[in-house]
Coordinates of C-alpha atoms in Angstrom, one line a residue:
Y1 CA -52.0 32.7 -45.1
D2 CA -53.5 32.4 -48.5
V3 CA -54.6 34.6 -51.4
W4 CA -58.4 34.6 -52.2
Q5 CA -60.4 35.7 -55.2
F6 CA -63.8 37.3 -54.5
S7 CA -66.6 38.4 -56.8
P8 CA -67.6 42.0 -56.0
D9 CA -71.3 41.2 -56.7
G10 CA -71.2 38.1 -54.5
K11 CA -72.6 35.9 -57.2
S12 CA -69.8 33.4 -57.4
E13 CA -68.1 31.4 -54.7
P14 CA -64.8 32.8 -53.2
K15 CA -61.8 31.0 -54.6
N16 CA -58.6 30.1 -52.7
V17 CA -56.1 31.0 -55.4
T18 CA -53.2 29.4 -53.6
N19 CA -55.1 26.2 -52.8
G20 CA -54.6 26.5 -49.0
F21 CA -50.9 25.9 -49.6
G22 CA -50.0 28.8 -47.3
R23 CA -52.0 27.6 -44.3
L24 CA -50.8 24.0 -44.8
N25 CA -47.2 25.1 -44.8
N26 CA -47.4 28.0 -42.4
I27 CA -46.4 30.5 -45.1
T28 CA -48.1 33.9 -45.5
F29 CA -48.6 34.9 -49.2
R30 CA -49.3 38.4 -50.5
M31 CA -49.7 39.5 -54.1
E32 CA -46.8 41.4 -55.6
R33 CA -47.6 44.3 -57.9
T34 CA -44.5 44.1 -60.2
D35 CA -46.0 46.8 -62.4
P36 CA -46.6 49.8 -60.2
D37 CA -49.0 51.3 -62.7
A38 CA -51.2 48.2 -63.1
R39 CA -54.6 48.3 -61.4
S40 CA -55.8 44.8 -62.2
F41 CA -54.6 41.3 -63.1
S42 CA -55.7 39.3 -66.2
P43 CA -57.5 36.0 -65.3
K44 CA -54.8 34.2 -67.1
A45 CA -51.9 36.1 -65.6
V46 CA -48.9 34.5 -63.9
V47 CA -48.5 36.5 -60.7
W48 CA -45.7 36.9 -58.2
L49 CA -46.4 36.1 -54.6
D50 CA -44.4 37.6 -51.7
A51 CA -43.9 34.7 -49.2
F52 CA -43.0 34.6 -45.5
N53 CA -42.4 31.4 -43.5
N54 CA -43.8 31.9 -40.1
V55 CA -41.7 29.1 -38.6
N56 CA -38.1 29.9 -39.6
K57 CA -38.8 33.5 -40.6
E58 CA -37.4 33.1 -44.1
A59 CA -38.8 35.2 -46.9
G60 CA -38.9 35.1 -50.7
F61 CA -41.1 34.7 -53.7
F62 CA -43.4 32.1 -55.4
K63 CA -45.2 32.3 -58.8
K64 CA -48.8 31.3 -59.5
A65 CA -50.8 31.1 -62.7
L66 CA -54.3 32.3 -61.9
N67 CA -56.1 30.0 -64.3
D68 CA -54.7 26.7 -63.2
K69 CA -55.2 24.6 -60.1
K70 CA -51.6 23.9 -59.3
N71 CA -50.0 25.0 -56.0
P72 CA -47.8 28.1 -56.0
E73 CA -44.3 27.4 -57.5
L74 CA -41.3 28.2 -55.3
V75 CA -38.8 30.6 -56.8
V76 CA -36.6 31.6 -53.9
M77 CA -36.7 31.6 -50.1
S78 CA -33.8 32.6 -47.9
A79 CA -32.9 34.2 -44.5
N80 CA -33.4 37.7 -45.9
A81 CA -36.1 40.4 -46.2
Y82 CA -37.2 41.2 -49.7
S83 CA -39.1 44.2 -51.0
N84 CA -39.9 46.5 -54.0
L85 CA -40.1 43.8 -56.7
V86 CA -40.5 45.5 -60.1
K87 CA -40.5 43.9 -63.6
A88 CA -39.1 45.6 -66.7
K89 CA -41.9 46.6 -69.0
D90 CA -40.7 44.8 -72.1
A91 CA -38.3 42.1 -70.8
E92 CA -38.0 39.3 -68.2
R93 CA -35.8 41.3 -65.9
Y94 CA -36.6 42.2 -62.3
I95 CA -35.1 44.6 -59.7
F96 CA -35.7 44.1 -56.0
D97 CA -34.3 45.0 -52.6
K98 CA -32.7 42.3 -50.4
G99 CA -31.1 42.5 -46.9
N100 CA -31.0 41.1 -43.4
Y101 CA -29.9 42.2 -39.9
Q102 CA -26.2 42.0 -40.9
V103 CA -26.5 43.5 -44.4
S104 CA -28.4 46.7 -45.2
P105 CA -30.8 46.3 -48.1
N106 CA -29.3 46.5 -51.5
V107 CA -30.7 46.7 -55.0
Y108 CA -30.4 43.5 -57.2
V109 CA -31.3 42.7 -60.8
S110 CA -32.2 39.2 -62.1
T111 CA -34.0 37.4 -64.8
D112 CA -35.4 34.7 -62.5
L113 CA -34.7 35.8 -58.9
K114 CA -32.3 32.9 -58.5
A115 CA -29.2 34.2 -60.2
E116 CA -28.8 37.9 -59.3
T117 CA -26.5 40.8 -59.8
K118 CA -25.9 43.3 -57.0
L119 CA -26.3 46.9 -58.2
S120 CA -25.7 48.9 -55.0
S121 CA -23.5 48.9 -51.9
T122 CA -25.3 50.7 -49.1
N123 CA -23.6 51.5 -45.9
P124 CA -20.1 50.1 -46.8
Q125 CA -18.8 51.9 -43.7
Q126 CA -20.6 49.4 -41.6
A127 CA -17.6 47.0 -42.1
E128 CA -15.5 49.2 -39.9
Y129 CA -17.8 48.7 -36.9
N130 CA -18.5 45.8 -34.5
W131 CA -22.0 44.9 -35.8
G132 CA -23.9 41.9 -34.6
T133 CA -25.9 38.8 -35.3
A134 CA -29.6 37.9 -34.9
E135 CA -30.9 34.4 -34.0
L136 CA -34.3 32.9 -33.3
V137 CA -34.7 31.5 -29.8
K138 CA -37.6 29.4 -28.5
W139 CA -38.8 28.5 -25.0
T140 CA -41.8 27.2 -23.1
T141 CA -43.5 29.4 -20.5
P142 CA -44.5 28.2 -17.0
K143 CA -48.1 27.6 -18.3
G144 CA -46.8 25.5 -21.2
F145 CA -47.1 28.1 -24.0
K146 CA -44.6 27.9 -26.8
S147 CA -42.9 31.2 -27.5
E148 CA -40.1 32.7 -29.5
G149 CA -38.0 35.8 -29.8
I150 CA -34.8 37.2 -31.2
L151 CA -31.5 37.3 -29.5
Y152 CA -29.0 39.8 -30.8
K153 CA -25.3 39.3 -30.1
P154 CA -22.2 41.4 -30.8
E155 CA -20.3 40.5 -33.9
N156 CA -17.2 39.7 -31.7
F157 CA -19.3 37.6 -29.3
D158 CA -17.1 35.4 -27.0
P159 CA -19.0 32.5 -25.3
N160 CA -16.4 32.5 -22.6
K161 CA -17.3 36.0 -21.4
K162 CA -20.4 37.3 -19.5
Y163 CA -22.5 40.0 -21.2
P164 CA -25.1 42.4 -19.8
M165 CA -28.5 42.1 -21.6
I166 CA -31.3 44.5 -22.4
V167 CA -34.8 43.2 -23.0
Y168 CA -37.0 45.2 -25.5
F169 CA -40.6 44.2 -26.1
Y170 CA -43.7 45.3 -28.0
E171 CA -46.4 42.7 -28.8
K172 CA -44.7 40.2 -31.2
V173 CA -41.4 41.1 -33.0
S174 CA -39.9 37.7 -34.0
N175 CA -41.0 38.1 -37.6
T176 CA -38.4 40.9 -37.9
L177 CA -35.6 38.4 -37.4
N178 CA -34.1 39.2 -40.8
G179 CA -34.9 42.8 -40.9
Y180 CA -32.1 45.4 -41.1
I181 CA -32.2 48.0 -38.3
P182 CA -30.4 51.3 -39.0
P183 CA -28.2 52.5 -36.2
S184 CA -29.6 56.0 -36.3
P185 CA -31.1 57.5 -33.1
T186 CA -34.6 56.2 -32.7
P187 CA -37.8 58.0 -31.9
S188 CA -38.4 55.9 -28.7
R189 CA -37.6 52.2 -29.1
L190 CA -34.3 50.7 -28.1
N191 CA -31.5 51.4 -30.6
I192 CA -30.7 47.7 -30.9
P193 CA -27.6 47.8 -33.2
Y194 CA -26.1 50.6 -31.1
F195 CA -26.3 48.6 -27.9
V196 CA -25.2 45.3 -29.5
S197 CA -22.2 47.0 -31.1
N198 CA -21.3 48.3 -27.7
G199 CA -21.1 45.0 -26.0
Y200 CA -24.7 44.2 -24.9
L201 CA -26.9 41.3 -25.7
V202 CA -30.4 42.4 -26.7
F203 CA -33.4 40.1 -26.4
T204 CA -36.8 40.8 -28.0
P205 CA -39.5 38.2 -26.8
D206 CA -42.9 37.7 -28.3
I207 CA -45.9 38.1 -26.0
S208 CA -49.3 36.5 -26.2
Y209 CA -52.1 37.8 -24.1
E210 CA -54.9 36.6 -22.0
T211 CA -57.8 39.0 -22.0
G212 CA -58.2 40.7 -18.6
Y213 CA -54.6 40.0 -17.6
P214 CA -52.1 41.9 -19.8
G215 CA -49.8 42.4 -16.9
R216 CA -49.7 38.8 -16.0
S217 CA -49.2 37.9 -19.7
A218 CA -46.2 40.1 -19.9
E219 CA -44.7 38.3 -16.8
E220 CA -45.5 34.9 -18.3
F221 CA -43.7 35.5 -21.5
I222 CA -41.0 38.1 -20.8
N223 CA -39.7 36.7 -17.5
S224 CA -39.7 33.1 -18.7
G225 CA -37.8 34.0 -21.9
V226 CA -35.2 35.8 -19.8
E227 CA -34.9 32.9 -17.4
S228 CA -34.4 30.5 -20.3
L229 CA -31.5 32.7 -21.6
K230 CA -30.0 33.1 -18.1
K231 CA -29.2 29.3 -18.3
N232 CA -26.4 30.3 -20.7
S233 CA -23.1 31.0 -18.9
W234 CA -22.5 34.0 -21.1
V235 CA -25.6 35.9 -19.9
D236 CA -24.9 38.0 -16.7
G237 CA -28.1 37.4 -14.9
S238 CA -27.4 40.2 -12.4
K239 CA -27.0 42.8 -15.2
I240 CA -30.3 42.7 -17.2
G241 CA -32.3 45.8 -18.1
I242 CA -35.7 46.2 -19.7
Q243 CA -36.9 48.9 -22.1
G244 CA -40.2 49.6 -23.8
Q245 CA -42.2 52.4 -25.3
S246 CA -46.0 53.1 -25.1
W247 CA -47.6 49.7 -24.6
G248 CA -44.1 48.4 -24.0
G249 CA -43.5 51.2 -21.5
Y250 CA -46.6 50.2 -19.6
Q251 CA -45.3 46.6 -19.4
V252 CA -41.9 47.9 -18.1
A253 CA -43.8 49.7 -15.3
H254 CA -45.8 46.6 -14.5
L255 CA -42.9 44.2 -14.4
I256 CA -40.9 46.2 -11.9
T257 CA -43.9 46.0 -9.5
R258 CA -43.8 42.2 -9.7
T259 CA -40.2 41.2 -9.7
N260 CA -36.7 42.4 -8.7
M261 CA -34.9 40.4 -11.4
Y262 CA -34.1 43.5 -13.5
A263 CA -31.2 45.8 -12.6
A264 CA -32.5 48.8 -14.5
A265 CA -35.7 49.8 -16.4
W266 CA -36.6 52.4 -19.0
A267 CA -40.2 53.2 -19.8
G268 CA -41.3 55.5 -22.6
A269 CA -44.8 57.0 -22.5
P270 CA -46.1 54.5 -20.0
V271 CA -49.7 54.2 -18.6
A272 CA -49.3 53.9 -14.8
N273 CA -53.0 54.1 -13.8
M274 CA -55.6 52.5 -16.0
T275 CA -58.4 53.8 -13.8
S276 CA -57.5 57.5 -14.6
A277 CA -56.3 56.8 -18.2
Y278 CA -59.6 55.0 -19.0
G279 CA -61.6 58.2 -18.8
G280 CA -59.1 60.3 -20.7
I281 CA -58.8 61.1 -24.4
R282 CA -56.2 60.7 -27.0
W283 CA -55.1 64.4 -27.3
E284 CA -54.2 64.2 -31.0
S285 CA -57.4 62.8 -32.3
G286 CA -59.8 63.6 -29.4
M287 CA -60.9 60.0 -29.3
N288 CA -62.1 58.6 -26.0
R289 CA -59.6 56.1 -24.6
Q290 CA -62.2 53.7 -23.2
F291 CA -62.3 51.6 -26.3
Q292 CA -58.7 50.4 -26.0
Y293 CA -59.3 49.0 -22.6
E294 CA -62.5 47.3 -23.4
K295 CA -61.8 46.1 -26.9
T296 CA -58.2 46.6 -28.2
Q297 CA -54.6 46.7 -27.1
S298 CA -55.0 47.2 -23.4
R299 CA -57.0 44.0 -23.3
I300 CA -59.1 44.4 -20.1
G301 CA -62.2 43.3 -21.9
A302 CA -64.7 45.1 -19.7
T303 CA -65.7 48.5 -18.6
L304 CA -64.2 50.1 -15.5
W305 CA -67.4 49.5 -13.6
E306 CA -67.8 45.9 -14.7
K307 CA -64.3 44.8 -13.7
P308 CA -62.7 47.4 -11.4
D309 CA -60.5 44.7 -9.9
L310 CA -58.8 44.1 -13.2
Y311 CA -58.2 47.8 -13.8
I312 CA -56.5 48.0 -10.4
E313 CA -54.5 44.8 -10.8
N314 CA -53.1 46.0 -14.1
S315 CA -52.3 49.5 -12.9
P316 CA -48.6 49.7 -11.7
L317 CA -49.5 52.8 -9.6
F318 CA -51.2 50.8 -6.9
F319 CA -48.1 48.5 -6.4
L320 CA -45.3 51.1 -6.4
P321 CA -44.2 50.3 -2.8
K322 CA -42.9 47.0 -4.3
V323 CA -40.6 48.7 -6.7
N324 CA -36.8 48.4 -6.2
T325 CA -35.6 48.7 -9.8
P326 CA -34.2 52.1 -10.9
L327 CA -36.5 53.5 -13.5
A328 CA -36.2 56.2 -16.2
I329 CA -39.4 57.6 -17.7
M330 CA -39.9 59.6 -20.8
S331 CA -43.3 61.4 -21.0
N332 CA -43.7 64.3 -23.5
D333 CA -46.2 67.2 -23.1
A334 CA -47.4 67.0 -26.7
D335 CA -48.0 63.2 -26.6
G336 CA -51.2 62.7 -28.6
A337 CA -51.6 59.0 -27.7
V338 CA -50.8 58.5 -24.0
P339 CA -51.7 61.4 -21.6
W340 CA -48.3 62.6 -20.3
Y341 CA -49.7 63.0 -16.8
Q342 CA -49.5 59.2 -16.6
G343 CA -45.8 59.5 -16.6
I344 CA -46.1 62.2 -13.9
E345 CA -48.3 60.0 -11.8
L346 CA -45.6 57.3 -12.0
F347 CA -42.7 59.6 -11.3
T348 CA -44.3 61.5 -8.4
G349 CA -45.5 58.2 -6.8
L350 CA -42.0 56.7 -6.9
R351 CA -40.4 59.9 -5.7
R352 CA -42.8 60.1 -2.8
L353 CA -41.8 56.5 -1.9
G354 CA -38.1 57.3 -2.1
K355 CA -37.5 55.1 -5.1
P356 CA -34.8 55.7 -7.7
V357 CA -36.6 57.3 -10.6
W358 CA -36.0 60.0 -13.3
L359 CA -38.4 61.8 -15.6
L360 CA -37.5 63.1 -19.0
N361 CA -39.9 65.6 -20.6
Y362 CA -39.2 66.9 -24.1
N363 CA -41.3 70.0 -24.5
N364 CA -43.6 70.1 -27.5
E365 CA -42.6 66.6 -28.5
A366 CA -44.9 63.8 -29.5
H367 CA -45.5 60.3 -28.4
N368 CA -42.4 59.3 -30.4
L369 CA -39.7 61.9 -30.6
V370 CA -39.7 63.8 -33.9
L371 CA -36.7 66.2 -33.7
R372 CA -33.4 64.5 -34.4
Q373 CA -31.6 66.6 -31.7
N374 CA -34.0 65.1 -29.1
R375 CA -33.5 61.6 -30.5
K376 CA -29.8 62.0 -30.1
D377 CA -30.3 63.4 -26.6
I378 CA -32.3 60.4 -25.4
Q379 CA -29.8 58.0 -27.1
I380 CA -27.0 59.5 -25.0
R381 CA -29.1 59.4 -21.8
E382 CA -30.3 55.8 -22.4
Q383 CA -26.7 54.7 -23.0
Q384 CA -25.5 56.4 -19.8
F385 CA -28.3 55.0 -17.8
F386 CA -27.8 51.4 -18.8
D387 CA -24.0 51.7 -18.8
H388 CA -24.2 52.8 -15.2
Y389 CA -26.5 50.0 -13.9
L390 CA -25.4 47.2 -16.2
K391 CA -21.7 47.9 -16.8
G392 CA -20.7 49.8 -13.6
A393 CA -19.9 53.0 -15.5
K394 CA -19.9 56.4 -13.7
A395 CA -23.2 58.1 -13.4
P396 CA -23.8 61.5 -15.3
V397 CA -24.9 64.7 -13.6
W398 CA -28.5 64.4 -14.8
M399 CA -28.8 61.1 -12.9
T400 CA -27.0 62.3 -9.7
S401 CA -28.3 65.8 -9.2
G402 CA -30.8 66.3 -12.1
V403 CA -31.2 69.3 -14.5
P404 CA -33.4 72.0 -13.1
A405 CA -36.1 73.4 -15.4
I406 CA -34.4 76.8 -15.5
E407 CA -31.2 75.1 -16.9
K408 CA -33.1 73.1 -19.5
G409 CA -31.5 73.7 -22.9
R410 CA -28.4 75.3 -21.4
S411 CA -27.0 72.5 -19.2
W412 CA -27.4 68.9 -20.5
G413 CA -26.0 67.1 -17.4
F414 CA -24.0 64.6 -19.5
E415 CA -20.8 65.0 -17.5
L416 CA -19.8 61.8 -15.6
T417 CA -19.2 62.1 -11.9
D418 CA -18.0 59.9 -9.0
D419 CA -21.3 60.6 -7.2
K420 CA -24.0 57.9 -6.9
P421 CA -27.6 58.4 -8.0

């Protein structure tokens, strides 16, 4: 929360420069370097502090004299995201970027950051499109945990209508409430403004984890957040999809083995079998994968031999007979983070069980798609997939009959048909 001053030689006591004001008010402070060439601050300097309110997600700036004991002085806080604050060398004039979900970042100039003059007009063409809004939503999970997330609605939202909804998740994302999201095709995550503009609600819940039970934690927070939103008449509870990439892709795979509440699911680079992934390597770095299960993101908290039951419980592969949700998987053969055979295990397992499943493999592509042509390709397929299951649109050829390997790069399978997948 706060900014601290330390002595490199350790001979003086650390000093809380912001007096604990950040922690007391749930505000995160960070020093702003308004002079990009400066490498230090004078002990008597008045510094600018980047500020973020962790409760309402507003952002802005404070000022603080390093040689006094006063609390930081508020300059501006608003429902925007700020960046790139730079001061003129010989004048009290500042330029900075400011924007939010509805307005792409623009450049402003000001003498005090209160009265400002707009210098740019980025993305004026956005006014011609049905954009959207972003709002913070809160709920309580079945175990009594307080959680929050973001609900994106179309700009022309009508509370008298029912809307399909897609749920996207990856750790905690609510702090991005006021962040602008370009509508360009993404490397892997859900293209939120695109789907919102095309008549979907998009919900991004925060997830907190209990060590040893990452799967159950996802159920606790994601499902309860969805259930809280389903209480609104404008959410079509029968037309809800889920999408995630990497760690989020794993959670997609887990959720569909535990519930049938989702009408469609999309998993990018998922781990399906923690027992086999545990002994693998990250192909890009050569690093052994065991650390991430024992100590970091996968959160098992023990070796495979100490807690084999937890590795099995958190491996979707062992529960595939329970799956009824149609699933699309992206696993790429040059993925340096998640072994792509994890996607193959998931795909072949569901195919063997006669479940509705598709596997997309972009040759020589990474964990997150790099080539724009592939990003555009997956954007089209993702739209067609969710449009079919959540809006009742016709299914494309790639979903009804597939695209054989010998036709790859020649036939895309985008044509819509009257056939059923």
